[in-house]
């Protein structure tokens, strides 16, 4: 209403509202403000949404910032006590902050089902603000406790040139009693926890070995010993060996006179690739005859031993002849060490913990964030069962085994539903592990229920330090798990191996792997024709290959009958020694819309002909195809509906040209090895740049006007710039492919 003087009648409208209502509204608003301020100003212990742990804390404290706990267990137990009192978790959850410093653990920090959170109230353990927190399974050695070697019998065994440089320390006097034991490990052998390792100023030291680098070669083999692999043959097979008779060691001749320098010991070992260049292992020396140059081993190698294979000797006191080498006399508890630099102010550690640093068993909705874990003999983190656990922004390093293991507890369940669901490993750095980086299992193969477990944006490098084969950076098992945007490099064997169904491997950058092995691929699967539906897409794989003879190295290797896999949209540069994509026996695989640059043939199809049917009938030693076919029913749903061609597997006989190689771009190379069989369709082969943004800088993004789009209408655009690591709240610095590659 206009009153004629330009003023709107606000006063009339205000005075028309009863005064009591106004006061009630004001009172309500003031009460709300008071409640918000009251809770916001309360000490964090009263809301119990945060607890603190610090080196100077005390477990008798209340867990506040001012009065922190001393251990993770105290914080965990405080949360347990709260839950036992029927006090619900606060919305938004509870965070346990660890203050700066190194926490020396002598046992695993365990979280179980009772320690979990909920979707609305997760439990988080994380480093406080930007402080560096290390959970260490190692023992910090007092560098001043090292002394010169004075024992004449020991000095006599050391090379003359290093006697004044080698130092010793009495570990028993330091309170260390558990020295572990060296054991036989490698291809075909059970996983074993290695003995303690020595670290100096953040570097892994070398258990005294010869030669100091590279390998020597087996001379003539007098007796290959037992061949455990033959225990997998049928009993009627002439080469069958019963499991009870597979423990006989090998006997062979060695070159040179080096062992004549060594005193007798029952703990001298050898590491080698004893029969194949893709199967490593350690063998203990039973005896050395220096007169005849003969070595006899305690254990057999999985495939036996043959002449001219690579090996070296280790754990030999007399071979401390280079800076960084060491030896532990387990009987006396004395460690001998040739330090690479001054001991003054040096940081020296011995890995001691023979259990995982952190274990989640049946727990759900727990996050581990921005923590460092390492200097341990076992795995860094183990997760079994539960759901929705997250490991983010963590650094796992110098483990004796694998960085992170997400799997079931035992038996077949270890690789399927026992692992739990919806777990994530995000933006972690994993390096210098004794075996692999991440084991990621989950899902149910019978029902094809996905595990939905993911490894995303992780940087994994310099792994497989102890076991050099079949312990990859990422291992996928089960159904429906994903490895994406990871950077993987510098390793002797695989980058990613997978088994099961519907696994997704995408947007990863992989380089300089399979450096010490042959007949191996950067990405690998094999030996189960029912493992269909797997996808390898949008990865950048480069600088793959080495000088070893044999079957070579590939970027993607589908081995021993692997079938029904789809490989598309990848970029391969200098990506193999004999092939980029190799199929050994498998059928119905599709390789399309990939870019292959400066590499050997894009594809190699080593097919089996009529042996394909023999293989399906389980006439191939050790592949257990009947057992694998019985584990799932490929002729009934969900398999028959999800993978219709797989239902015809046992009826179609030997397929002809069922592998499809189509619409790929091949730059300075060829499509297929001579005489190989596959269906080829519209592959574009050229010696010219097909339209890259900057090939000299390894930027293989195609320009919008690239000739590829004319030559292959419908060629799918590859988002090359999206491959590899990306910045997030845990990995904050943006990095280009070239910057993180180290090329």
XYZ file of C-alpha atoms in Angstrom:
743
model
C 0.000 0.000 0.000
C 1.348 3.401 -0.968
C 0.677 6.255 1.518
C 1.572 8.986 -0.946
C 4.842 10.061 0.716
C 6.964 7.312 -0.767
C 6.973 5.160 2.358
C 5.644 1.623 2.305
C 3.451 0.809 5.305
C 5.947 -1.452 7.084
C 4.961 -0.115 10.458
C 1.383 -1.185 9.962
C 2.404 -4.716 9.073
C 4.762 -4.987 12.054
C 2.323 -3.639 14.560
C -0.236 -6.090 13.309
C 1.904 -9.068 14.520
C 1.332 -9.981 18.181
C 4.318 -9.077 20.392
C 4.295 -12.555 22.040
C 4.959 -14.293 18.715
C 7.906 -12.018 17.990
C 9.448 -12.727 21.363
C 8.952 -16.454 20.921
C 10.746 -16.385 17.562
C 13.611 -14.317 18.970
C 13.912 -16.637 21.952
C 13.975 -19.704 19.714
C 16.643 -18.204 17.483
C 18.772 -17.189 20.473
C 18.449 -20.699 21.887
C 19.608 -22.252 18.616
C 22.569 -19.876 18.443
C 23.440 -20.667 22.053
C 23.338 -24.428 21.442
C 25.550 -24.144 18.343
C 28.070 -21.980 20.154
C 27.964 -24.208 23.223
C 28.823 -27.367 21.303
C 31.331 -25.642 19.057
C 33.190 -24.301 22.077
C 33.266 -27.556 24.010
C 36.532 -29.465 24.426
C 36.702 -32.168 21.775
C 36.767 -34.943 24.385
C 33.287 -33.993 25.535
C 31.796 -34.485 22.087
C 34.072 -37.536 21.657
C 34.342 -36.891 17.917
C 38.133 -36.741 18.087
C 40.895 -38.448 20.013
C 44.621 -37.806 19.929
C 47.664 -40.043 20.189
C 51.172 -38.687 20.764
C 54.585 -40.060 21.641
C 54.606 -38.058 24.875
C 51.048 -39.141 25.716
C 49.759 -41.498 28.376
C 47.127 -44.174 27.985
C 45.638 -43.050 31.306
C 44.838 -39.693 29.702
C 41.477 -38.713 28.254
C 42.737 -38.567 24.655
C 42.319 -34.820 24.124
C 44.728 -32.612 22.227
C 46.147 -31.441 25.548
C 46.102 -34.895 27.159
C 46.668 -37.423 24.365
C 46.902 -41.187 24.561
C 50.261 -42.857 24.000
C 49.065 -45.728 21.807
C 46.612 -46.459 19.044
C 45.208 -49.279 21.149
C 44.133 -46.802 23.837
C 42.234 -44.713 21.288
C 40.666 -47.831 19.778
C 39.605 -49.051 23.206
C 38.099 -45.674 24.089
C 35.872 -45.967 21.031
C 34.985 -49.549 21.975
C 34.042 -48.470 25.481
C 31.831 -45.749 24.138
C 30.030 -48.171 21.840
C 29.624 -50.733 24.635
C 27.861 -48.079 26.685
C 25.145 -47.853 24.008
C 26.304 -44.355 23.192
C 25.784 -43.947 19.473
C 28.613 -42.727 17.288
C 28.352 -39.037 16.405
C 27.139 -38.191 12.945
C 30.243 -37.535 10.898
C 32.119 -40.172 12.818
C 35.189 -40.214 15.034
C 38.721 -39.255 14.046
C 41.827 -40.439 15.842
C 44.702 -38.049 15.156
C 48.292 -39.209 15.463
C 50.792 -36.535 16.327
C 54.203 -36.304 14.722
C 56.896 -38.940 15.265
C 57.936 -42.560 14.853
C 55.831 -45.137 16.670
C 57.815 -48.353 17.102
C 55.390 -51.279 17.017
C 56.208 -54.694 18.446
C 52.843 -56.171 17.474
C 50.058 -55.570 14.968
C 47.556 -52.782 15.525
C 44.346 -54.807 15.169
C 40.881 -53.570 14.297
C 37.937 -55.994 14.230
C 34.190 -55.838 13.592
C 33.590 -54.164 16.937
C 35.907 -51.321 15.933
C 34.072 -50.369 12.766
C 31.924 -47.378 11.997
C 28.854 -46.823 9.861
C 28.112 -44.988 6.628
C 27.158 -41.852 8.547
C 29.677 -42.350 11.324
C 32.971 -43.713 9.970
C 36.086 -44.174 12.084
C 39.262 -42.508 10.818
C 42.873 -42.879 11.902
C 45.070 -40.204 10.384
C 48.103 -37.996 10.815
C 47.376 -34.657 12.453
C 47.398 -31.796 9.971
C 50.680 -31.918 7.987
C 52.688 -33.781 10.606
C 54.668 -36.843 9.538
C 53.705 -40.045 11.325
C 55.607 -43.319 10.890
C 54.373 -46.660 12.210
C 57.563 -48.668 12.212
C 58.119 -52.375 12.630
C 61.844 -51.819 12.947
C 64.417 -51.429 15.653
C 66.623 -48.333 15.598
C 70.190 -49.429 16.218
C 72.504 -47.265 18.301
C 75.215 -46.380 15.795
C 77.702 -45.831 18.622
C 77.394 -49.499 19.613
C 79.246 -50.634 16.471
C 82.872 -51.558 17.079
C 85.827 -52.692 15.043
C 86.179 -56.393 14.360
C 88.902 -57.804 16.607
C 88.163 -61.538 16.498
C 91.093 -63.015 14.561
C 89.017 -65.907 13.221
C 86.495 -63.463 11.731
C 89.140 -61.083 10.375
C 90.792 -63.977 8.621
C 87.581 -64.680 6.736
C 87.135 -61.079 5.586
C 88.912 -59.789 2.469
C 92.141 -57.970 3.302
C 90.956 -54.756 1.686
C 87.942 -54.292 3.995
C 89.071 -55.576 7.391
C 89.523 -52.035 8.700
C 86.155 -50.898 7.319
C 83.864 -53.666 8.583
C 82.137 -53.046 11.914
C 80.245 -55.365 14.225
C 77.465 -55.060 16.777
C 76.210 -57.530 19.377
C 72.459 -57.602 18.769
C 71.802 -59.696 21.861
C 73.346 -56.923 23.935
C 70.849 -54.590 22.238
C 68.024 -56.801 23.480
C 67.314 -58.438 20.126
C 66.690 -62.173 20.234
C 64.517 -62.911 17.171
C 66.843 -63.124 14.183
C 64.461 -64.998 11.892
C 65.584 -67.697 9.490
C 66.425 -67.737 5.832
C 64.075 -70.053 3.954
C 63.484 -71.327 0.459
C 61.032 -69.133 -1.436
C 60.062 -68.342 -5.002
C 58.020 -69.763 -7.851
C 55.937 -72.766 -6.743
C 56.813 -72.396 -3.065
C 54.730 -71.115 -0.137
C 55.073 -67.516 0.920
C 57.501 -67.135 3.818
C 58.221 -64.154 6.030
C 61.819 -63.112 5.403
C 64.319 -62.585 8.223
C 65.269 -59.065 9.365
C 66.741 -56.658 6.837
C 69.185 -53.838 7.474
C 68.511 -50.222 6.439
C 71.049 -47.393 6.537
C 69.974 -43.759 6.149
C 66.845 -44.884 4.340
C 68.508 -47.339 1.963
C 68.244 -51.119 1.901
C 71.571 -52.804 2.557
C 72.740 -55.953 0.747
C 73.060 -59.301 2.465
C 76.650 -60.261 1.559
C 76.635 -61.848 -1.898
C 78.742 -62.787 -4.887
C 78.875 -61.571 -7.493
C 78.062 -58.133 -6.121
C 75.944 -57.393 -9.178
C 74.300 -59.481 -11.875
C 74.675 -63.261 -11.975
C 76.914 -66.159 -12.855
C 75.786 -69.231 -14.790
C 75.227 -72.836 -13.806
C 77.827 -75.094 -15.361
C 76.912 -78.736 -16.098
C 74.012 -80.254 -14.166
C 74.842 -83.653 -12.702
C 71.453 -84.214 -11.077
C 68.487 -81.863 -11.554
C 67.013 -83.114 -8.273
C 63.310 -83.544 -7.718
C 60.907 -81.623 -9.925
C 57.961 -80.615 -7.702
C 56.054 -79.432 -10.779
C 55.746 -83.082 -11.860
C 53.652 -83.896 -8.819
C 50.839 -82.136 -10.701
C 50.911 -84.754 -13.467
C 48.549 -87.705 -13.653
C 49.758 -90.743 -11.714
C 49.974 -92.766 -14.949
C 52.321 -90.214 -16.522
C 55.904 -91.579 -16.785
C 57.231 -88.271 -15.420
C 54.853 -88.183 -12.449
C 56.440 -87.606 -9.023
C 54.505 -88.244 -5.844
C 54.364 -85.315 -3.403
C 56.327 -87.441 -0.916
C 59.320 -87.757 -3.215
C 59.874 -84.192 -4.384
C 62.348 -82.979 -1.791
C 65.658 -84.068 -3.303
C 68.099 -81.248 -4.026
C 70.060 -80.722 -7.215
C 73.762 -81.271 -7.911
C 75.646 -79.192 -10.452
C 79.085 -77.914 -11.371
C 79.930 -74.274 -10.743
C 82.355 -72.060 -12.703
C 85.446 -70.438 -11.209
C 87.102 -70.855 -7.807
C 85.179 -68.386 -5.654
C 83.699 -70.898 -3.161
C 87.192 -72.090 -2.242
C 87.505 -68.866 -0.187
C 84.559 -69.684 2.062
C 84.605 -71.463 5.381
C 82.036 -74.172 5.896
C 78.557 -73.059 6.959
C 75.102 -74.588 7.009
C 73.463 -71.267 6.144
C 74.873 -70.398 2.732
C 72.306 -69.774 0.004
C 71.823 -69.125 -3.690
C 69.190 -67.137 -5.557
C 68.514 -67.880 -9.193
C 66.285 -68.451 -12.182
C 67.045 -72.154 -12.099
C 65.184 -73.491 -15.134
C 63.080 -70.736 -16.719
C 63.707 -67.007 -16.855
C 60.259 -66.411 -15.373
C 60.618 -68.619 -12.278
C 62.929 -67.521 -9.464
C 63.806 -69.125 -6.155
C 66.327 -69.589 -3.362
C 68.178 -72.827 -2.668
C 70.222 -73.608 0.411
C 73.672 -75.083 -0.142
C 74.034 -78.518 1.439
C 77.669 -79.026 0.455
C 80.433 -77.644 -1.740
C 83.229 -79.808 -3.101
C 85.915 -77.331 -4.125
C 88.073 -80.092 -5.618
C 85.408 -81.106 -8.151
C 83.622 -77.705 -8.307
C 80.381 -79.407 -7.257
C 77.461 -77.912 -5.320
C 74.610 -79.901 -3.841
C 71.444 -78.106 -2.707
C 69.148 -78.907 0.190
C 65.900 -78.202 -1.654
C 64.810 -78.751 -5.236
C 63.795 -75.985 -7.592
C 60.162 -76.071 -8.763
C 61.123 -77.042 -12.325
C 64.527 -78.547 -11.518
C 67.883 -77.034 -12.503
C 69.482 -76.794 -15.937
C 72.776 -75.589 -17.337
C 73.493 -71.947 -18.173
C 70.810 -70.517 -15.880
C 71.439 -67.363 -13.810
C 72.197 -67.394 -10.087
C 74.239 -65.765 -7.317
C 75.427 -66.745 -3.813
C 74.369 -64.868 -0.671
C 74.544 -64.840 3.134
C 78.283 -65.449 3.102
C 80.536 -63.606 5.573
C 83.583 -63.784 3.308
C 81.719 -61.801 0.640
C 81.498 -58.569 2.630
C 83.680 -56.685 0.190
C 81.560 -53.691 -0.889
C 80.029 -50.767 1.032
C 76.503 -51.628 2.168
C 77.035 -55.381 2.543
C 76.326 -57.124 5.827
C 76.067 -60.546 7.447
C 74.369 -61.834 10.613
C 75.841 -64.652 12.675
C 72.570 -65.948 14.083
C 74.146 -68.282 16.587
C 76.185 -65.540 18.268
C 73.804 -62.699 17.485
C 76.583 -60.591 15.957
C 75.944 -58.443 12.891
C 78.883 -57.518 10.628
C 78.507 -54.454 8.429
C 80.539 -52.485 5.891
C 78.851 -49.062 6.222
C 78.568 -47.061 2.990
C 79.406 -43.835 4.838
C 80.232 -42.584 8.316
C 78.340 -44.148 11.213
C 78.293 -40.817 13.010
C 74.710 -39.544 13.178
C 73.633 -42.367 10.847
C 70.096 -43.701 11.046
C 70.326 -47.495 11.133
C 67.307 -49.787 11.361
C 66.695 -53.516 11.483
C 63.231 -54.728 10.456
C 61.821 -56.842 13.263
C 58.021 -57.062 13.158
C 56.980 -60.377 11.589
C 53.258 -59.497 11.465
C 51.324 -56.877 9.521
C 51.665 -53.357 10.860
C 47.883 -52.839 10.743
C 45.173 -55.490 10.423
C 41.457 -54.993 9.737
C 39.496 -58.221 10.235
C 35.749 -58.012 9.582
C 35.759 -54.256 10.188
C 33.768 -51.750 8.124
C 33.789 -48.019 7.465
C 37.313 -47.436 8.728
C 39.740 -45.048 7.044
C 43.518 -44.946 7.371
C 44.811 -41.633 6.069
C 48.177 -39.924 5.565
C 50.138 -42.464 7.584
C 53.571 -43.914 6.821
C 54.189 -47.601 7.536
C 57.272 -49.674 7.012
C 60.543 -51.239 8.170
C 58.761 -54.548 8.707
C 59.363 -58.160 7.742
C 55.720 -58.858 6.817
C 52.850 -57.063 5.020
C 52.168 -53.410 5.670
C 48.358 -53.504 5.952
C 45.989 -56.480 5.813
C 42.228 -56.187 5.277
C 39.902 -59.187 5.412
C 36.116 -59.093 5.280
C 33.961 -56.114 6.151
C 33.158 -53.339 3.703
C 33.815 -49.720 2.822
C 37.287 -49.463 4.320
C 39.611 -46.861 2.831
C 43.400 -46.573 2.817
C 44.222 -43.118 1.481
C 47.296 -40.958 1.154
C 49.459 -43.489 2.977
C 53.091 -44.379 2.306
C 54.048 -48.043 2.681
C 57.717 -48.831 2.210
C 60.503 -51.314 2.972
C 58.256 -54.206 3.838
C 59.458 -57.795 3.710
C 56.275 -58.866 1.929
C 53.454 -56.904 0.239
C 52.426 -53.317 0.898
C 48.644 -53.792 1.200
C 46.739 -57.084 1.107
C 42.944 -57.064 0.787
C 41.801 -60.672 0.737
C 39.990 -63.391 2.621
C 41.592 -65.246 5.461
C 42.309 -68.701 4.092
C 41.652 -71.261 1.365
C 39.626 -70.396 -1.704
C 37.800 -67.669 0.210
C 41.084 -65.809 0.387
C 40.586 -64.718 -3.186
C 36.827 -64.207 -3.307
C 34.089 -63.097 -0.942
C 36.272 -63.402 2.152
C 37.973 -60.159 1.138
C 34.914 -58.010 1.725
C 33.440 -55.356 -0.554
C 33.795 -51.705 -1.493
C 37.294 -51.291 -0.083
C 39.513 -48.613 -1.632
C 43.229 -47.913 -1.781
C 43.608 -44.316 -2.931
C 46.601 -42.082 -3.624
C 49.140 -44.164 -1.720
C 52.883 -44.416 -2.379
C 54.228 -47.967 -2.142
C 57.864 -48.799 -2.784
C 60.793 -51.036 -1.867
C 58.567 -53.938 -0.907
C 59.980 -57.434 -0.649
C 57.185 -58.811 -2.818
C 54.287 -56.847 -4.320
C 52.383 -53.607 -3.914
C 48.673 -54.330 -3.542
C 46.671 -57.569 -3.501
C 43.059 -56.685 -4.260
C 40.615 -59.568 -4.050
C 36.851 -59.641 -3.666
C 33.624 -60.797 -5.260
C 32.021 -64.187 -5.826
C 32.841 -66.088 -9.008
C 29.903 -68.488 -8.832
C 27.316 -65.715 -8.747
C 29.498 -63.095 -10.478
C 28.777 -60.744 -7.588
C 31.325 -57.923 -7.829
C 33.669 -57.053 -4.990
C 33.825 -53.389 -6.070
C 37.241 -53.057 -4.474
C 39.509 -50.451 -6.051
C 43.149 -49.378 -6.254
C 43.190 -45.811 -7.588
C 45.851 -43.128 -8.077
C 48.649 -45.058 -6.379
C 52.361 -44.748 -7.168
C 54.009 -48.176 -6.888
C 57.655 -48.678 -7.784
C 60.818 -50.646 -6.988
C 58.875 -53.598 -5.634
C 59.736 -57.349 -5.780
C 62.994 -56.674 -3.965
C 63.160 -60.199 -2.471
C 60.813 -62.403 -4.511
C 61.274 -61.347 -8.118
C 58.391 -63.071 -9.931
C 54.608 -63.353 -9.610
C 54.294 -60.691 -6.906
C 53.139 -57.686 -8.981
C 52.442 -54.080 -8.111
C 48.708 -54.833 -8.250
C 47.106 -58.255 -8.226
C 43.359 -58.455 -8.877
C 41.428 -61.569 -7.857
C 37.733 -62.464 -7.808
C 35.068 -60.441 -9.632
C 34.438 -56.830 -10.480
C 37.434 -55.042 -8.990
C 39.307 -52.099 -10.495
C 42.854 -50.761 -10.865
C 42.858 -47.228 -12.274
C 45.120 -44.175 -12.612
C 48.090 -45.891 -11.001
C 51.727 -45.219 -11.884
C 53.821 -48.416 -11.815
C 57.495 -48.743 -12.703
C 60.893 -50.345 -12.048
C 60.382 -54.003 -11.260
C 61.724 -57.380 -12.390
C 58.370 -58.942 -13.330
C 54.672 -58.074 -13.767
C 53.072 -54.698 -13.122
C 49.509 -56.023 -12.893
C 48.279 -59.603 -12.848
C 44.644 -60.551 -12.640
C 42.340 -63.525 -12.496
C 38.580 -63.881 -12.192
C 35.895 -62.000 -14.082
C 34.889 -58.460 -14.971
C 38.103 -56.889 -13.712
C 38.779 -53.366 -14.962
C 42.344 -52.160 -15.612
C 42.261 -48.586 -16.884
C 44.092 -45.251 -17.057
C 47.320 -46.671 -15.624
C 50.814 -45.667 -16.689
C 53.317 -48.542 -16.621
C 56.981 -48.491 -17.599
C 60.301 -50.289 -17.011
C 58.833 -53.505 -15.650
C 59.607 -57.152 -16.567
C 63.238 -56.029 -16.429
C 64.715 -59.296 -15.138
C 62.410 -61.913 -16.650
C 61.392 -63.443 -19.941
C 58.124 -64.936 -21.202
C 56.364 -62.256 -19.162
C 54.025 -59.309 -19.655
C 53.492 -55.989 -17.921
C 49.833 -57.052 -17.579
C 49.226 -60.790 -17.253
C 46.450 -63.399 -17.047
C 46.414 -67.109 -17.742
C 45.200 -70.677 -17.407
C 41.455 -70.376 -16.825
C 39.103 -70.107 -19.839
C 36.110 -69.203 -17.626
C 37.694 -65.902 -16.560
C 35.775 -63.794 -19.057
C 34.654 -60.198 -19.155
C 37.948 -58.592 -18.212
C 38.767 -55.197 -19.725
C 42.128 -53.476 -20.250
C 41.590 -49.954 -21.553
C 43.087 -46.450 -21.708
C 46.473 -47.423 -20.282
C 49.832 -46.000 -21.334
C 52.520 -48.700 -21.347
C 56.039 -47.891 -22.468
C 59.700 -48.917 -22.281
C 59.038 -52.617 -21.839
C 61.678 -55.221 -22.688
C 65.164 -56.481 -21.881
C 68.000 -58.423 -23.476
C 67.163 -61.865 -22.097
C 66.705 -64.603 -24.633
C 63.662 -66.855 -24.730
C 60.044 -65.888 -25.257
C 60.543 -62.190 -24.636
C 58.504 -59.496 -22.913
C 55.126 -58.040 -23.796
C 52.838 -55.280 -22.579
C 49.760 -57.502 -22.344
C 50.215 -61.260 -22.113
C 47.208 -63.589 -22.165
C 48.882 -66.865 -21.324
C 47.908 -70.543 -21.491
C 44.391 -70.401 -22.851
C 43.234 -67.033 -21.491
C 40.119 -66.094 -23.485
C 37.279 -63.579 -23.824
C 39.291 -60.485 -22.861
C 38.847 -57.012 -24.356
C 41.883 -54.746 -24.828
C 41.112 -51.333 -26.313
C 42.020 -47.655 -26.262
C 45.552 -48.179 -24.940
C 48.762 -46.419 -26.008
C 51.911 -48.542 -26.338
C 55.348 -46.998 -26.943
C 58.525 -49.101 -27.165
C 56.358 -51.649 -25.452
C 57.842 -55.107 -25.826
C 60.743 -57.158 -27.102
C 58.823 -59.575 -29.319
C 55.200 -58.397 -29.222
C 52.978 -55.785 -27.618
C 49.971 -58.076 -27.197
C 50.570 -61.809 -26.943
C 48.067 -64.647 -26.816
C 49.280 -68.134 -25.929
C 46.584 -70.605 -26.838
C 43.583 -68.413 -25.984
C 40.540 -67.661 -28.114
C 37.915 -64.946 -28.638
C 40.093 -62.046 -27.461
C 39.596 -58.583 -28.947
C 42.420 -56.040 -29.460
C 41.040 -52.836 -30.969
C 41.395 -49.034 -31.154
C 44.876 -49.141 -29.632
C 47.887 -47.039 -30.668
C 51.210 -48.883 -31.012
C 54.373 -46.832 -31.571
C 57.972 -47.944 -32.267
C 57.343 -51.450 -31.015
C 57.615 -55.035 -32.255
C 54.537 -56.569 -33.904
C 51.358 -55.348 -32.287
C 50.170 -58.906 -31.787
C 51.568 -62.413 -31.521
C 49.131 -65.343 -31.649
C 50.811 -68.529 -30.459
C 47.809 -70.798 -30.810
C 47.511 -74.502 -30.098
C 45.484 -75.910 -32.972
C 44.051 -79.289 -31.994
C 45.834 -79.047 -28.654
C 43.171 -76.501 -27.659
C 40.654 -79.336 -27.288
C 43.194 -81.490 -25.444
C 43.751 -78.631 -23.031
C 40.037 -78.252 -22.338
C 39.935 -81.977 -21.589
C 42.649 -81.392 -18.973
C 45.351 -83.303 -20.813
C 47.859 -80.538 -20.053
C 49.984 -81.038 -16.977
C 49.182 -78.881 -13.996
C 46.484 -76.651 -15.470
C 43.511 -78.352 -13.722
C 40.986 -77.262 -16.352
C 38.331 -79.795 -15.317
C 38.462 -78.443 -11.788
C 38.183 -74.866 -13.032
C 35.230 -75.674 -15.272
C 33.513 -77.448 -12.393
C 33.932 -74.435 -10.119
C 31.432 -72.420 -12.192
C 28.672 -73.401 -14.620
C 29.320 -71.704 -17.940
C 26.166 -73.148 -19.531
C 23.720 -71.625 -17.043
C 23.031 -68.094 -15.779
C 24.690 -65.905 -14.779
C 27.567 -67.089 -17.012
C 25.472 -68.038 -20.037
C 23.678 -64.683 -20.032
C 26.709 -62.545 -19.177
C 29.084 -64.252 -21.616
C 27.025 -66.071 -24.287
C 30.041 -67.224 -26.374
C 31.578 -68.835 -23.297
C 28.630 -71.221 -23.064
C 29.753 -72.752 -26.371
C 33.305 -73.320 -25.160
C 33.116 -77.109 -24.871
C 31.125 -77.567 -28.089
C 32.860 -75.483 -30.707
C 36.065 -77.515 -31.005
C 39.103 -75.587 -32.203
C 38.012 -72.067 -33.244
C 39.595 -70.603 -36.364
C 40.846 -67.007 -36.230
C 38.604 -66.213 -33.258
C 40.980 -63.566 -31.913
C 40.134 -60.187 -33.432
C 42.734 -57.468 -34.188
C 40.930 -54.484 -35.628
C 41.107 -50.726 -36.140
C 44.433 -50.222 -34.388
C 46.999 -47.562 -35.276
C 50.473 -49.023 -35.842
C 53.298 -46.474 -36.152
C 56.618 -47.797 -37.463
C 55.727 -51.418 -36.921
C 53.514 -54.233 -38.132
C 50.252 -55.783 -37.074
C 51.028 -59.467 -36.659
C 53.969 -61.849 -36.514
C 54.475 -63.866 -39.672
C 52.364 -67.035 -39.922
C 50.220 -66.087 -36.909
C 46.467 -66.491 -37.168
C 43.852 -63.900 -36.239
C 41.026 -61.979 -37.839
C 42.400 -58.617 -38.999
C 40.164 -55.670 -39.829
C 41.115 -52.164 -40.973
C 44.327 -51.650 -38.997
C 46.139 -48.450 -40.018
C 49.901 -49.029 -40.446
C 52.108 -46.005 -41.124
C 55.727 -44.856 -40.965
C 54.621 -41.249 -40.422
C 53.385 -39.335 -37.400
C 49.611 -39.941 -37.541
C 48.795 -36.651 -35.809
C 50.267 -36.686 -32.293
C 50.353 -33.469 -30.256
C 54.085 -33.867 -29.526
C 55.627 -37.281 -30.081
C 59.136 -36.010 -29.224
C 57.906 -35.243 -25.690
C 55.970 -38.517 -25.484
C 52.635 -36.734 -25.724
C 50.668 -39.170 -27.849
C 47.336 -37.394 -27.638
C 45.878 -37.250 -31.154
C 45.090 -33.846 -32.575
C 41.508 -33.160 -33.577
C 42.506 -33.222 -37.263
C 44.715 -36.343 -36.997
C 44.697 -38.493 -40.126
C 43.722 -41.461 -37.927
C 40.120 -40.286 -37.847
C 40.008 -40.388 -41.655
C 41.709 -43.745 -41.962
C 39.612 -45.374 -39.231
C 36.172 -43.738 -39.129
C 34.773 -44.063 -35.625
C 38.194 -44.476 -33.999
C 37.580 -43.813 -30.324
C 39.355 -40.755 -28.979
C 41.860 -41.679 -26.259
C 42.060 -39.137 -23.440
C 45.814 -39.462 -23.143
C 46.147 -36.543 -20.719
C 43.833 -38.324 -18.282
C 46.093 -41.372 -17.928
C 48.147 -41.866 -14.782
C 48.253 -40.009 -11.485
C 46.074 -37.000 -10.790
C 46.061 -34.418 -7.963
C 43.545 -34.837 -5.151
C 43.359 -33.993 -1.437
C 46.023 -36.640 -0.738
C 48.233 -36.182 -3.782
C 48.211 -32.423 -4.035
C 50.946 -31.618 -6.527
C 49.801 -31.861 -10.149
C 52.140 -34.094 -12.120
C 52.466 -34.689 -15.830
C 53.112 -38.087 -17.320
C 56.640 -37.071 -18.215
C 57.382 -35.590 -14.780
C 56.387 -38.699 -12.860
C 57.861 -41.168 -15.324
C 61.470 -40.354 -14.588
C 62.312 -40.797 -18.251
